[in-house]
């Protein structure tokens, strides 16, 4: 049976490529998603992506994952990393394995960014590697049993 992965992108990630490229890189969200889809297809897996600037929409999509065949979530909650108990509770509720990804290294930025509301629930966290962090997370998810 083929694996089914869900990649969730939080607020402002729709602006990748133009938003502070010195922090987040020059790749657009579409380019990142296409790269991840290529990894999945090469392994005969399914990969869906979802981006929203709205916390409730992210919570709804996480909850939907519990019943749509998703095996693994890769999530970059972006700014909601540091504020959203609702996203944390949704991830805990669906009990699907997930990796937290950040393009930049939050520990090299403002102090408030060093607190993640979901890191202790995650299998792992990848930060500071730019778009390669997403690729590493998907590669891991494809191998995860």
Short mmCIF file of N, CA and C in Angstrom, two decimals:
data_model
loop_
_atom_site.label_atom_id
_atom_site.label_comp_id
_atom_site.label_asym_id
_atom_site.label_seq_id
_atom_site.Cartn_x
_atom_site.Cartn_y
_atom_site.Cartn_z
N UNK A 1 0.84 -1.19 0.00
CA UNK A 1 0.00 0.00 0.00
C UNK A 1 0.89 1.25 0.00
N UNK A 2 0.58 2.19 -0.86
CA UNK A 2 1.37 3.41 -0.99
C UNK A 2 1.14 4.33 0.20
N UNK A 3 2.21 4.98 0.62
CA UNK A 3 2.10 5.96 1.70
C UNK A 3 1.41 7.22 1.23
N UNK A 4 0.72 7.86 2.15
CA UNK A 4 0.05 9.12 1.87
C UNK A 4 0.56 10.17 2.84
N UNK A 5 1.20 11.20 2.31
CA UNK A 5 1.78 12.27 3.12
C UNK A 5 0.99 13.55 2.92
N UNK A 6 0.91 14.32 3.99
CA UNK A 6 0.29 15.64 3.95
C UNK A 6 1.32 16.66 4.41
N UNK A 7 1.55 17.67 3.57
CA UNK A 7 2.44 18.77 3.93
C UNK A 7 1.57 19.99 4.18
N UNK A 8 1.71 20.55 5.38
CA UNK A 8 0.91 21.71 5.78
C UNK A 8 1.84 22.91 5.95
N UNK A 9 1.47 24.00 5.29
CA UNK A 9 2.23 25.25 5.36
C UNK A 9 1.37 26.31 6.03
N UNK A 10 1.92 26.97 7.03
CA UNK A 10 1.20 27.98 7.78
C UNK A 10 1.23 29.36 7.15
N UNK A 11 0.90 30.37 7.96
CA UNK A 11 0.72 31.73 7.46
C UNK A 11 1.98 32.34 6.85
N UNK A 12 1.75 33.10 5.82
CA UNK A 12 2.74 33.88 5.09
C UNK A 12 3.66 33.04 4.20
N UNK A 13 3.54 31.72 4.27
CA UNK A 13 4.40 30.89 3.43
C UNK A 13 3.99 30.96 1.97
N UNK A 14 2.78 31.44 1.69
CA UNK A 14 2.37 31.69 0.31
C UNK A 14 3.21 32.80 -0.32
N UNK A 15 3.94 33.55 0.48
CA UNK A 15 4.76 34.65 -0.03
C UNK A 15 6.23 34.24 -0.25
N UNK A 16 6.53 32.97 -0.06
CA UNK A 16 7.91 32.52 -0.25
C UNK A 16 8.41 32.88 -1.64
N UNK A 17 9.67 33.20 -1.71
CA UNK A 17 10.28 33.63 -2.96
C UNK A 17 10.41 35.14 -3.02
N UNK A 18 9.44 35.83 -2.41
CA UNK A 18 9.50 37.30 -2.37
C UNK A 18 9.59 37.83 -0.95
N UNK A 19 9.18 37.05 0.02
CA UNK A 19 9.18 37.48 1.41
C UNK A 19 10.55 37.21 2.05
N UNK A 20 11.25 38.25 2.38
CA UNK A 20 12.53 38.17 3.08
C UNK A 20 13.38 36.98 2.62
N UNK A 21 13.79 36.98 1.34
CA UNK A 21 14.54 35.84 0.82
C UNK A 21 15.87 35.60 1.55
N UNK A 22 16.40 36.61 2.20
CA UNK A 22 17.64 36.43 2.97
C UNK A 22 17.39 35.57 4.21
N UNK A 23 16.15 35.44 4.63
CA UNK A 23 15.79 34.58 5.77
C UNK A 23 15.19 33.27 5.28
N UNK A 24 14.26 33.35 4.33
CA UNK A 24 13.46 32.19 3.94
C UNK A 24 13.87 31.55 2.61
N UNK A 25 14.80 32.16 1.90
CA UNK A 25 15.26 31.62 0.63
C UNK A 25 14.48 32.16 -0.54
N UNK A 26 14.93 31.78 -1.74
CA UNK A 26 14.34 32.29 -2.98
C UNK A 26 13.30 31.36 -3.57
N UNK A 27 13.19 30.15 -3.06
CA UNK A 27 12.21 29.20 -3.61
C UNK A 27 10.79 29.63 -3.28
N UNK A 28 9.90 29.48 -4.25
CA UNK A 28 8.49 29.76 -4.00
C UNK A 28 7.84 28.53 -3.37
N UNK A 29 6.67 28.71 -2.82
CA UNK A 29 5.94 27.58 -2.24
C UNK A 29 5.60 26.56 -3.32
N UNK A 30 5.23 27.02 -4.49
CA UNK A 30 4.93 26.09 -5.59
C UNK A 30 6.16 25.27 -5.96
N UNK A 31 7.33 25.89 -5.97
CA UNK A 31 8.56 25.16 -6.29
C UNK A 31 8.87 24.12 -5.21
N UNK A 32 8.69 24.49 -3.97
CA UNK A 32 8.92 23.55 -2.87
C UNK A 32 7.96 22.38 -2.98
N UNK A 33 6.68 22.68 -3.17
CA UNK A 33 5.68 21.61 -3.28
C UNK A 33 5.97 20.69 -4.47
N UNK A 34 6.38 21.26 -5.60
CA UNK A 34 6.69 20.44 -6.78
C UNK A 34 7.86 19.51 -6.49
N UNK A 35 8.86 20.01 -5.79
CA UNK A 35 10.01 19.19 -5.42
C UNK A 35 9.60 18.04 -4.51
N UNK A 36 8.75 18.34 -3.54
CA UNK A 36 8.29 17.31 -2.61
C UNK A 36 7.42 16.27 -3.32
N UNK A 37 6.59 16.73 -4.22
CA UNK A 37 5.75 15.81 -4.99
C UNK A 37 6.63 14.87 -5.82
N UNK A 38 7.69 15.41 -6.39
CA UNK A 38 8.62 14.58 -7.16
C UNK A 38 9.24 13.48 -6.31
N UNK A 39 9.62 13.82 -5.08
CA UNK A 39 10.16 12.81 -4.17
C UNK A 39 9.13 11.72 -3.90
N UNK A 40 7.92 12.12 -3.65
CA UNK A 40 6.86 11.16 -3.33
C UNK A 40 6.54 10.27 -4.52
N UNK A 41 6.38 10.86 -5.68
CA UNK A 41 6.03 10.09 -6.87
C UNK A 41 7.13 9.07 -7.18
N UNK A 42 8.39 9.48 -7.01
CA UNK A 42 9.50 8.55 -7.26
C UNK A 42 9.43 7.33 -6.34
N UNK A 43 8.79 7.48 -5.21
CA UNK A 43 8.64 6.38 -4.25
C UNK A 43 7.24 5.79 -4.28
N UNK A 44 6.48 6.14 -5.31
CA UNK A 44 5.11 5.66 -5.49
C UNK A 44 4.22 5.98 -4.29
N UNK A 45 4.43 7.16 -3.73
CA UNK A 45 3.63 7.63 -2.60
C UNK A 45 2.76 8.79 -3.07
N UNK A 46 1.76 9.08 -2.27
CA UNK A 46 0.87 10.21 -2.53
C UNK A 46 1.29 11.35 -1.61
N UNK A 47 1.29 12.57 -2.15
CA UNK A 47 1.61 13.75 -1.35
C UNK A 47 0.62 14.84 -1.69
N UNK A 48 -0.02 15.37 -0.65
CA UNK A 48 -0.91 16.52 -0.81
C UNK A 48 -0.33 17.66 0.01
N UNK A 49 -0.53 18.88 -0.48
CA UNK A 49 -0.07 20.07 0.22
C UNK A 49 -1.25 20.98 0.52
N UNK A 50 -1.12 21.69 1.62
CA UNK A 50 -2.17 22.63 2.02
C UNK A 50 -1.50 23.83 2.67
N UNK A 51 -1.91 25.02 2.29
CA UNK A 51 -1.40 26.25 2.90
C UNK A 51 -2.58 27.13 3.27
N UNK A 52 -2.48 27.73 4.45
CA UNK A 52 -3.48 28.72 4.85
C UNK A 52 -2.85 29.74 5.78
N UNK A 53 -3.39 30.93 5.71
CA UNK A 53 -3.01 31.99 6.63
C UNK A 53 -3.93 32.02 7.85
N UNK A 54 -4.87 31.07 7.91
CA UNK A 54 -5.89 31.08 8.94
C UNK A 54 -5.77 29.87 9.86
N UNK A 55 -5.66 30.13 11.13
CA UNK A 55 -5.47 29.07 12.12
C UNK A 55 -6.58 28.02 12.05
N UNK A 56 -7.82 28.44 11.99
CA UNK A 56 -8.93 27.50 11.95
C UNK A 56 -8.89 26.59 10.74
N UNK A 57 -8.49 27.12 9.59
CA UNK A 57 -8.37 26.29 8.38
C UNK A 57 -7.29 25.24 8.55
N UNK A 58 -6.19 25.59 9.21
CA UNK A 58 -5.12 24.63 9.48
C UNK A 58 -5.61 23.54 10.43
N UNK A 59 -6.34 23.94 11.46
CA UNK A 59 -6.91 22.97 12.40
C UNK A 59 -7.87 22.03 11.67
N UNK A 60 -8.74 22.61 10.84
CA UNK A 60 -9.69 21.79 10.08
C UNK A 60 -8.95 20.77 9.21
N UNK A 61 -7.89 21.20 8.54
CA UNK A 61 -7.16 20.28 7.64
C UNK A 61 -6.46 19.18 8.43
N UNK A 62 -5.90 19.52 9.58
CA UNK A 62 -5.28 18.50 10.43
C UNK A 62 -6.33 17.48 10.86
N UNK A 63 -7.49 17.95 11.31
CA UNK A 63 -8.55 17.04 11.72
C UNK A 63 -9.01 16.16 10.56
N UNK A 64 -9.12 16.71 9.38
CA UNK A 64 -9.53 15.96 8.19
C UNK A 64 -8.53 14.83 7.90
N UNK A 65 -7.26 15.05 8.20
CA UNK A 65 -6.22 14.06 7.92
C UNK A 65 -6.47 12.75 8.65
N UNK A 66 -7.17 12.81 9.78
CA UNK A 66 -7.44 11.59 10.55
C UNK A 66 -8.30 10.60 9.79
N UNK A 67 -9.08 11.08 8.84
CA UNK A 67 -9.99 10.19 8.12
C UNK A 67 -9.78 10.12 6.63
N UNK A 68 -8.74 10.74 6.11
CA UNK A 68 -8.57 10.77 4.65
C UNK A 68 -7.43 9.89 4.15
N UNK A 69 -6.92 9.03 5.02
CA UNK A 69 -5.86 8.12 4.60
C UNK A 69 -4.45 8.65 4.80
N UNK A 70 -4.31 9.82 5.38
CA UNK A 70 -2.98 10.37 5.63
C UNK A 70 -2.23 9.47 6.61
N UNK A 71 -0.99 9.15 6.26
CA UNK A 71 -0.13 8.33 7.12
C UNK A 71 0.86 9.17 7.92
N UNK A 72 1.20 10.35 7.41
CA UNK A 72 2.26 11.14 8.03
C UNK A 72 2.06 12.60 7.63
N UNK A 73 2.32 13.51 8.57
CA UNK A 73 2.19 14.95 8.32
C UNK A 73 3.57 15.60 8.44
N UNK A 74 3.87 16.46 7.50
CA UNK A 74 5.01 17.37 7.59
C UNK A 74 4.39 18.75 7.73
N UNK A 75 4.71 19.45 8.81
CA UNK A 75 4.04 20.73 9.07
C UNK A 75 5.04 21.83 9.40
N UNK A 76 4.84 22.97 8.74
CA UNK A 76 5.52 24.20 9.08
C UNK A 76 4.41 25.15 9.53
N UNK A 77 4.17 25.22 10.85
CA UNK A 77 3.09 26.09 11.32
C UNK A 77 3.44 27.57 11.26
N UNK A 78 4.68 27.88 10.86
CA UNK A 78 5.15 29.26 10.75
C UNK A 78 4.90 30.00 12.06
N UNK A 79 4.35 31.19 12.02
CA UNK A 79 4.17 31.98 13.24
C UNK A 79 3.28 31.30 14.27
N UNK A 80 2.39 30.41 13.82
CA UNK A 80 1.53 29.70 14.77
C UNK A 80 2.32 28.71 15.63
N UNK A 81 3.54 28.42 15.26
CA UNK A 81 4.42 27.57 16.07
C UNK A 81 4.48 28.08 17.50
N UNK A 82 4.53 29.39 17.63
CA UNK A 82 4.81 30.04 18.90
C UNK A 82 3.55 30.50 19.64
N UNK A 83 2.38 30.24 19.04
CA UNK A 83 1.16 30.79 19.64
C UNK A 83 -0.03 29.85 19.69
N UNK A 84 -0.03 28.78 18.90
CA UNK A 84 -1.29 28.06 18.69
C UNK A 84 -1.43 26.78 19.51
N UNK A 85 -2.20 26.89 20.57
CA UNK A 85 -2.61 25.71 21.32
C UNK A 85 -3.61 24.92 20.49
N UNK A 86 -4.39 25.58 19.66
CA UNK A 86 -5.39 24.90 18.82
C UNK A 86 -4.72 23.95 17.83
N UNK A 87 -3.64 24.36 17.20
CA UNK A 87 -2.93 23.48 16.28
C UNK A 87 -2.29 22.34 17.04
N UNK A 88 -1.73 22.62 18.20
CA UNK A 88 -1.17 21.57 19.04
C UNK A 88 -2.24 20.53 19.39
N UNK A 89 -3.40 21.01 19.84
CA UNK A 89 -4.47 20.10 20.24
C UNK A 89 -4.97 19.27 19.05
N UNK A 90 -5.03 19.87 17.87
CA UNK A 90 -5.46 19.13 16.68
C UNK A 90 -4.46 18.02 16.35
N UNK A 91 -3.18 18.34 16.39
CA UNK A 91 -2.16 17.32 16.12
C UNK A 91 -2.21 16.20 17.16
N UNK A 92 -2.40 16.56 18.41
CA UNK A 92 -2.51 15.53 19.45
C UNK A 92 -3.76 14.68 19.24
N UNK A 93 -4.84 15.30 18.82
CA UNK A 93 -6.11 14.59 18.65
C UNK A 93 -6.07 13.57 17.52
N UNK A 94 -5.42 13.90 16.41
CA UNK A 94 -5.42 12.98 15.28
C UNK A 94 -4.40 11.86 15.47
N UNK A 95 -3.42 12.09 16.34
CA UNK A 95 -2.42 11.07 16.69
C UNK A 95 -1.70 10.49 15.47
N UNK A 96 -1.47 11.33 14.46
CA UNK A 96 -0.67 10.91 13.31
C UNK A 96 0.78 11.35 13.54
N UNK A 97 1.73 10.55 13.09
CA UNK A 97 3.12 10.98 13.24
C UNK A 97 3.38 12.22 12.39
N UNK A 98 4.22 13.12 12.90
CA UNK A 98 4.53 14.33 12.13
C UNK A 98 5.92 14.84 12.47
N UNK A 99 6.44 15.60 11.51
CA UNK A 99 7.70 16.33 11.68
C UNK A 99 7.39 17.81 11.54
N UNK A 100 7.97 18.60 12.44
CA UNK A 100 7.87 20.06 12.39
C UNK A 100 9.05 20.58 11.57
N UNK A 101 8.76 21.45 10.61
CA UNK A 101 9.79 22.01 9.73
C UNK A 101 9.75 23.53 9.80
N UNK A 102 10.94 24.13 9.79
CA UNK A 102 11.08 25.59 9.69
C UNK A 102 12.19 25.90 8.71
N UNK A 103 11.94 26.82 7.80
CA UNK A 103 12.95 27.21 6.82
C UNK A 103 14.14 27.88 7.49
N UNK A 104 13.87 28.77 8.41
CA UNK A 104 14.94 29.46 9.14
C UNK A 104 15.17 28.74 10.46
N UNK A 105 16.22 29.14 11.15
CA UNK A 105 16.52 28.58 12.46
C UNK A 105 15.93 29.51 13.52
N UNK A 106 14.82 29.12 14.15
CA UNK A 106 14.18 30.02 15.10
C UNK A 106 15.08 30.39 16.29
N UNK A 107 16.06 29.58 16.58
CA UNK A 107 16.96 29.86 17.71
C UNK A 107 17.98 30.94 17.39
N UNK A 108 18.09 31.31 16.13
CA UNK A 108 19.00 32.39 15.73
C UNK A 108 18.23 33.68 15.50
N UNK A 109 16.97 33.69 15.89
CA UNK A 109 16.12 34.85 15.64
C UNK A 109 15.62 35.42 16.96
N UNK A 110 14.51 36.13 16.94
CA UNK A 110 13.97 36.73 18.15
C UNK A 110 13.70 35.65 19.21
N UNK A 111 13.86 36.02 20.47
CA UNK A 111 13.72 35.05 21.57
C UNK A 111 12.36 34.35 21.58
N UNK A 112 11.29 35.08 21.23
CA UNK A 112 9.96 34.45 21.28
C UNK A 112 9.83 33.30 20.30
N UNK A 113 10.67 33.26 19.27
CA UNK A 113 10.59 32.19 18.27
C UNK A 113 11.20 30.87 18.75
N UNK A 114 11.85 30.88 19.89
CA UNK A 114 12.49 29.65 20.36
C UNK A 114 11.52 28.71 21.07
N UNK A 115 10.28 29.12 21.26
CA UNK A 115 9.26 28.28 21.91
C UNK A 115 8.31 27.72 20.88
N UNK A 116 8.25 26.40 20.78
CA UNK A 116 7.32 25.73 19.89
C UNK A 116 6.26 25.02 20.71
N UNK A 117 5.01 25.23 20.35
CA UNK A 117 3.91 24.57 21.04
C UNK A 117 3.72 23.13 20.58
N UNK A 118 4.41 22.72 19.51
CA UNK A 118 4.19 21.37 19.00
C UNK A 118 5.43 20.47 19.04
N UNK A 119 6.59 21.03 19.30
CA UNK A 119 7.84 20.26 19.18
C UNK A 119 7.85 19.00 20.04
N UNK A 120 7.27 19.07 21.22
CA UNK A 120 7.31 17.89 22.10
C UNK A 120 6.39 16.77 21.63
N UNK A 121 5.48 17.06 20.70
CA UNK A 121 4.62 16.03 20.12
C UNK A 121 5.22 15.44 18.84
N UNK A 122 6.13 16.17 18.23
CA UNK A 122 6.69 15.78 16.93
C UNK A 122 7.70 14.65 17.07
N UNK A 123 7.79 13.85 16.01
CA UNK A 123 8.85 12.84 15.94
C UNK A 123 10.19 13.54 15.88
N UNK A 124 10.24 14.66 15.18
CA UNK A 124 11.47 15.44 15.07
C UNK A 124 11.16 16.83 14.57
N UNK A 125 12.16 17.67 14.65
CA UNK A 125 12.06 19.04 14.16
C UNK A 125 13.27 19.31 13.29
N UNK A 126 13.01 19.91 12.14
CA UNK A 126 14.08 20.30 11.22
C UNK A 126 13.98 21.80 11.02
N UNK A 127 15.07 22.51 11.30
CA UNK A 127 15.03 23.96 11.13
C UNK A 127 16.36 24.46 10.60
N UNK A 128 16.27 25.60 9.90
CA UNK A 128 17.47 26.28 9.46
C UNK A 128 18.08 25.77 8.18
N UNK A 129 17.46 24.79 7.52
CA UNK A 129 18.03 24.21 6.30
C UNK A 129 17.34 24.71 5.04
N UNK A 130 16.50 25.72 5.16
CA UNK A 130 15.76 26.21 4.00
C UNK A 130 14.83 25.14 3.47
N UNK A 131 14.61 25.16 2.16
CA UNK A 131 13.68 24.20 1.57
C UNK A 131 14.20 22.77 1.65
N UNK A 132 15.49 22.58 1.85
CA UNK A 132 16.04 21.23 2.03
C UNK A 132 15.46 20.58 3.27
N UNK A 133 15.06 21.36 4.26
CA UNK A 133 14.43 20.81 5.46
C UNK A 133 13.14 20.08 5.14
N UNK A 134 12.36 20.65 4.23
CA UNK A 134 11.13 19.97 3.80
C UNK A 134 11.48 18.65 3.11
N UNK A 135 12.47 18.69 2.22
CA UNK A 135 12.85 17.47 1.50
C UNK A 135 13.35 16.39 2.46
N UNK A 136 14.13 16.79 3.45
CA UNK A 136 14.61 15.83 4.45
C UNK A 136 13.44 15.24 5.24
N UNK A 137 12.48 16.07 5.58
CA UNK A 137 11.32 15.58 6.33
C UNK A 137 10.49 14.60 5.50
N UNK A 138 10.28 14.90 4.23
CA UNK A 138 9.51 14.00 3.37
C UNK A 138 10.28 12.71 3.16
N UNK A 139 11.59 12.80 2.95
CA UNK A 139 12.39 11.57 2.80
C UNK A 139 12.26 10.68 4.04
N UNK A 140 12.32 11.28 5.21
CA UNK A 140 12.15 10.53 6.45
C UNK A 140 10.76 9.92 6.52
N UNK A 141 9.75 10.72 6.22
CA UNK A 141 8.36 10.24 6.30
C UNK A 141 8.13 9.05 5.37
N UNK A 142 8.77 9.05 4.22
CA UNK A 142 8.62 7.95 3.27
C UNK A 142 9.22 6.65 3.81
N UNK A 143 10.19 6.76 4.71
CA UNK A 143 10.83 5.58 5.30
C UNK A 143 10.20 5.16 6.62
N UNK A 144 9.44 6.06 7.22
CA UNK A 144 8.87 5.82 8.55
C UNK A 144 7.84 4.70 8.51
N UNK A 145 7.92 3.80 9.48
CA UNK A 145 6.95 2.70 9.54
C UNK A 145 5.85 3.01 10.52
#
